[in-house]
């Protein structure tokens, strides 16, 4: 067995400019995968690519707004044009904008649905034919889709209604897609991180940001690298093993 389990594989990671996405790109590159990193801000993507290059891996930046279906398709096609295949898709791009229905704007709701749901659908739809092809031609004889959800896909809490909506929906989509692609050699799984040391809360307004931090007070949060390691574990199993769901909570988290 090769020293690096993803040698020869090509991975595409969305939301890869920071946080879980950047950590996942680094981790998959360390396993030998070539990683296409997709996000809006090109400068931050380039920094992650430089990190990967510095450790002897290969990562390329693909600047794209995956909420636009044409841009999402272009990001997938750019990966295919560069590397000729696609073995692993990690749908990580997302945003959390908390607040009650009374005090949240419809623009914030639309923004969450656009990035957490529509963008994931756009990229997945564009990638599926190439993942199926990779599963039939790769030495591993399998390809992988991993969707990054949240404990918010399992447990509803006040102030999270639309965020919960996007993540509960992601859980159902992932399970149905898993069943659809079983015979195609494409495994589909979901990772559900708990309390994170993440930039997600930086998108919140001051009052909501403070409330979120109070809620997490006393909890030693997960790092992005913890979730990246869970994703690495899922996509490096031998073909006979499918890890379809992984709940990763902070050790002190009660919900």
Short mmCIF file of C-alpha atoms in Angstrom, two decimals:
data_model
loop_
_atom_site.label_atom_id
_atom_site.label_comp_id
_atom_site.label_asym_id
_atom_site.label_seq_id
_atom_site.Cartn_x
_atom_site.Cartn_y
_atom_site.Cartn_z
CA UNK A 1 0.00 0.00 0.00
CA UNK A 2 1.43 3.45 -0.87
CA UNK A 3 2.62 5.67 1.93
CA UNK A 4 0.06 8.32 0.99
CA UNK A 5 -3.42 6.94 0.53
CA UNK A 6 -4.63 9.65 -1.90
CA UNK A 7 -1.68 9.61 -4.31
CA UNK A 8 -3.00 10.22 -7.81
CA UNK A 9 -6.36 11.51 -6.57
CA UNK A 10 -7.77 14.96 -7.30
CA UNK A 11 -9.89 16.74 -4.71
CA UNK A 12 -12.02 19.87 -4.94
CA UNK A 13 -12.74 21.76 -1.71
CA UNK A 14 -15.17 24.68 -1.56
CA UNK A 15 -14.86 27.47 0.98
CA UNK A 16 -11.15 26.71 1.06
CA UNK A 17 -9.76 30.17 1.79
CA UNK A 18 -9.95 29.75 5.58
CA UNK A 19 -11.20 27.61 8.44
CA UNK A 20 -12.33 24.05 7.81
CA UNK A 21 -11.89 24.36 4.04
CA UNK A 22 -8.29 25.52 4.22
CA UNK A 23 -7.42 22.92 6.86
CA UNK A 24 -9.05 20.19 4.76
CA UNK A 25 -7.14 21.25 1.64
CA UNK A 26 -3.87 21.02 3.56
CA UNK A 27 -4.79 17.65 5.08
CA UNK A 28 -5.80 16.05 1.79
CA UNK A 29 -2.66 17.40 0.12
CA UNK A 30 -0.62 15.81 2.90
CA UNK A 31 -2.26 12.48 1.93
CA UNK A 32 -0.99 12.93 -1.63
CA UNK A 33 -4.04 14.44 -3.34
CA UNK A 34 -3.86 17.32 -5.78
CA UNK A 35 -6.29 19.87 -4.36
CA UNK A 36 -8.34 22.46 -6.25
CA UNK A 37 -9.38 25.10 -3.71
CA UNK A 38 -12.51 27.11 -4.48
CA UNK A 39 -13.61 30.36 -2.86
CA UNK A 40 -14.18 34.01 -3.68
CA UNK A 41 -11.11 35.78 -2.23
CA UNK A 42 -8.18 34.80 -4.49
CA UNK A 43 -5.47 36.26 -2.25
CA UNK A 44 -6.34 33.98 0.68
CA UNK A 45 -6.60 30.97 -1.61
CA UNK A 46 -3.12 31.74 -2.91
CA UNK A 47 -1.78 31.75 0.65
CA UNK A 48 -3.24 28.30 1.30
CA UNK A 49 -1.78 27.09 -2.01
CA UNK A 50 1.61 28.43 -0.92
CA UNK A 51 1.29 26.55 2.38
CA UNK A 52 0.59 23.32 0.52
CA UNK A 53 3.48 23.90 -1.87
CA UNK A 54 5.77 24.56 1.09
CA UNK A 55 5.00 21.13 2.54
CA UNK A 56 5.66 19.43 -0.79
CA UNK A 57 2.07 19.13 -1.95
CA UNK A 58 0.14 20.51 -4.91
CA UNK A 59 -2.77 22.90 -4.46
CA UNK A 60 -4.27 25.35 -6.94
CA UNK A 61 -6.57 28.30 -6.35
CA UNK A 62 -9.85 28.52 -8.25
CA UNK A 63 -11.59 31.83 -7.58
CA UNK A 64 -15.32 31.37 -8.11
CA UNK A 65 -18.69 32.42 -6.71
CA UNK A 66 -20.33 29.02 -6.44
CA UNK A 67 -23.71 30.56 -5.64
CA UNK A 68 -23.76 31.21 -9.39
CA UNK A 69 -24.42 27.94 -11.25
CA UNK A 70 -22.23 28.97 -14.18
CA UNK A 71 -19.32 29.79 -11.88
CA UNK A 72 -19.78 26.50 -10.02
CA UNK A 73 -19.70 24.54 -13.26
CA UNK A 74 -16.66 26.48 -14.40
CA UNK A 75 -14.82 25.66 -11.15
CA UNK A 76 -15.43 21.95 -11.68
CA UNK A 77 -14.50 22.14 -15.35
CA UNK A 78 -11.32 24.09 -14.54
CA UNK A 79 -10.31 21.28 -12.21
CA UNK A 80 -10.99 18.71 -14.94
CA UNK A 81 -9.08 20.73 -17.55
CA UNK A 82 -6.03 20.97 -15.27
CA UNK A 83 -5.91 17.48 -13.86
CA UNK A 84 -8.15 15.27 -16.00
CA UNK A 85 -10.22 13.79 -13.19
CA UNK A 86 -12.07 14.42 -9.92
CA UNK A 87 -12.01 11.87 -7.10
CA UNK A 88 -13.09 13.79 -4.00
CA UNK A 89 -15.54 16.67 -3.52
CA UNK A 90 -15.75 18.43 -0.15
CA UNK A 91 -18.70 20.82 0.03
CA UNK A 92 -17.62 23.11 2.84
CA UNK A 93 -18.67 26.63 1.77
CA UNK A 94 -21.25 28.06 4.15
CA UNK A 95 -22.25 30.93 6.37
CA UNK A 96 -24.05 31.28 9.71
CA UNK A 97 -26.16 34.40 10.28
CA UNK A 98 -28.09 34.03 13.51
CA UNK A 99 -31.07 36.00 14.80
CA UNK A 100 -34.77 35.56 15.50
CA UNK A 101 -37.33 35.69 12.70
CA UNK A 102 -38.55 39.00 14.11
CA UNK A 103 -35.14 40.67 13.96
CA UNK A 104 -33.45 39.04 10.94
CA UNK A 105 -33.63 40.52 7.46
CA UNK A 106 -34.85 38.54 4.47
CA UNK A 107 -31.52 39.39 2.81
CA UNK A 108 -29.66 37.47 5.52
CA UNK A 109 -31.95 34.48 5.07
CA UNK A 110 -31.46 34.56 1.30
CA UNK A 111 -27.70 34.80 1.76
CA UNK A 112 -27.63 31.66 3.91
CA UNK A 113 -29.86 29.69 1.54
CA UNK A 114 -27.76 30.80 -1.42
CA UNK A 115 -24.43 29.69 0.04
CA UNK A 116 -25.43 26.83 2.33
CA UNK A 117 -27.88 25.18 -0.08
CA UNK A 118 -27.83 26.47 -3.65
CA UNK A 119 -24.03 26.64 -3.96
CA UNK A 120 -23.67 23.08 -2.68
CA UNK A 121 -26.27 21.86 -5.18
CA UNK A 122 -24.59 23.68 -8.06
CA UNK A 123 -21.15 22.20 -7.38
CA UNK A 124 -22.47 18.73 -6.63
CA UNK A 125 -24.56 18.58 -9.80
CA UNK A 126 -21.59 19.66 -11.92
CA UNK A 127 -19.22 17.18 -10.24
CA UNK A 128 -21.25 13.96 -10.10
CA UNK A 129 -20.54 12.64 -13.64
CA UNK A 130 -16.79 13.05 -13.14
CA UNK A 131 -16.85 11.44 -9.70
CA UNK A 132 -18.65 8.44 -11.18
CA UNK A 133 -16.01 8.22 -13.89
CA UNK A 134 -13.20 8.47 -11.32
CA UNK A 135 -14.72 5.66 -9.26
CA UNK A 136 -14.58 3.35 -12.26
CA UNK A 137 -11.03 4.23 -13.31
CA UNK A 138 -9.09 4.91 -10.10
CA UNK A 139 -6.99 2.25 -8.36
CA UNK A 140 -9.09 2.92 -5.24
CA UNK A 141 -12.25 2.04 -7.23
CA UNK A 142 -14.19 4.63 -5.26
CA UNK A 143 -14.87 8.36 -5.20
CA UNK A 144 -16.18 10.53 -2.38
CA UNK A 145 -18.49 13.43 -1.64
CA UNK A 146 -18.30 14.87 1.88
CA UNK A 147 -20.75 17.58 2.89
CA UNK A 148 -19.91 19.75 5.89
CA UNK A 149 -23.00 20.29 8.01
CA UNK A 150 -23.23 21.11 11.72
CA UNK A 151 -24.83 20.01 14.96
CA UNK A 152 -27.44 22.54 13.73
CA UNK A 153 -28.48 19.83 11.27
CA UNK A 154 -29.57 17.70 14.23
CA UNK A 155 -30.71 20.10 16.94
CA UNK A 156 -32.83 23.23 16.51
CA UNK A 157 -32.19 26.22 18.75
CA UNK A 158 -33.76 29.68 19.02
CA UNK A 159 -32.21 32.31 16.78
CA UNK A 160 -31.06 29.64 14.31
CA UNK A 161 -34.25 28.94 12.37
CA UNK A 162 -32.98 29.44 8.81
CA UNK A 163 -29.49 28.19 9.62
CA UNK A 164 -31.17 25.06 11.03
CA UNK A 165 -33.31 24.91 7.89
CA UNK A 166 -30.25 24.85 5.64
CA UNK A 167 -28.45 22.22 7.71
CA UNK A 168 -31.46 19.95 8.32
CA UNK A 169 -32.03 20.06 4.56
CA UNK A 170 -28.40 19.17 3.92
CA UNK A 171 -28.77 16.06 6.07
CA UNK A 172 -31.72 14.83 4.00
CA UNK A 173 -30.05 15.66 0.69
CA UNK A 174 -26.90 13.81 1.71
CA UNK A 175 -28.73 10.63 2.71
CA UNK A 176 -30.83 10.54 -0.46
CA UNK A 177 -27.77 11.21 -2.63
CA UNK A 178 -25.90 8.46 -0.80
CA UNK A 179 -28.57 5.96 -1.81
CA UNK A 180 -28.66 7.23 -5.40
CA UNK A 181 -24.91 6.84 -5.91
CA UNK A 182 -24.38 3.52 -4.08
CA UNK A 183 -24.19 1.50 -7.28
CA UNK A 184 -21.91 4.06 -8.96
CA UNK A 185 -19.03 3.61 -6.53
CA UNK A 186 -19.40 7.13 -5.10
CA UNK A 187 -19.59 7.32 -1.31
CA UNK A 188 -21.52 10.22 0.16
CA UNK A 189 -21.02 11.33 3.75
CA UNK A 190 -21.68 14.22 6.07
CA UNK A 191 -19.58 15.69 8.88
CA UNK A 192 -21.37 17.60 11.63
CA UNK A 193 -19.00 19.80 13.64
CA UNK A 194 -20.03 21.20 16.98
CA UNK A 195 -18.73 24.37 18.60
CA UNK A 196 -15.90 25.69 16.48
CA UNK A 197 -13.06 28.15 16.79
CA UNK A 198 -14.12 29.54 13.41
CA UNK A 199 -14.62 32.69 11.38
CA UNK A 200 -18.30 31.82 10.95
CA UNK A 201 -19.25 33.91 13.97
CA UNK A 202 -17.36 36.90 12.56
CA UNK A 203 -20.26 37.37 10.13
CA UNK A 204 -22.68 38.01 13.00
CA UNK A 205 -23.80 41.39 14.25
CA UNK A 206 -22.36 42.63 17.53
CA UNK A 207 -25.29 41.59 19.73
CA UNK A 208 -25.67 38.14 18.17
CA UNK A 209 -21.90 37.64 18.12
CA UNK A 210 -21.75 38.33 21.86
CA UNK A 211 -24.67 35.97 22.50
CA UNK A 212 -22.98 33.20 20.50
CA UNK A 213 -19.77 33.68 22.44
CA UNK A 214 -21.65 33.58 25.76
CA UNK A 215 -23.29 30.32 24.68
CA UNK A 216 -19.87 28.84 24.01
CA UNK A 217 -18.34 30.22 27.19
CA UNK A 218 -16.43 27.56 29.10
CA UNK A 219 -16.24 25.22 26.11
CA UNK A 220 -12.90 24.45 24.53
CA UNK A 221 -13.88 24.74 20.88
CA UNK A 222 -12.92 22.42 18.07
CA UNK A 223 -10.20 23.56 15.70
CA UNK A 224 -10.61 23.47 11.95
CA UNK A 225 -7.90 20.81 11.86
CA UNK A 226 -10.08 18.50 13.98
CA UNK A 227 -12.80 18.55 11.35
CA UNK A 228 -10.27 18.24 8.53
CA UNK A 229 -8.97 15.07 10.17
CA UNK A 230 -12.51 13.66 10.25
CA UNK A 231 -12.88 14.37 6.52
CA UNK A 232 -9.51 12.78 5.82
CA UNK A 233 -10.60 9.67 7.71
CA UNK A 234 -13.80 9.35 5.68
CA UNK A 235 -12.18 9.63 2.25
CA UNK A 236 -9.21 7.37 2.96
CA UNK A 237 -11.16 4.24 3.95
CA UNK A 238 -10.87 1.22 1.70
CA UNK A 239 -13.71 0.77 -0.75
CA UNK A 240 -15.56 -1.75 1.41
CA UNK A 241 -15.99 0.87 4.17
CA UNK A 242 -18.39 3.82 3.95
CA UNK A 243 -18.47 6.33 6.79
CA UNK A 244 -21.71 8.09 5.94
CA UNK A 245 -22.09 10.33 8.99
CA UNK A 246 -19.67 11.70 11.56
CA UNK A 247 -20.73 13.89 14.47
CA UNK A 248 -17.73 15.72 15.95
CA UNK A 249 -18.53 17.74 19.06
CA UNK A 250 -16.32 19.76 21.34
CA UNK A 251 -15.60 17.64 24.40
CA UNK A 252 -17.59 19.90 26.75
CA UNK A 253 -20.54 20.55 24.43
CA UNK A 254 -23.97 19.48 25.72
CA UNK A 255 -26.13 20.06 22.63
#
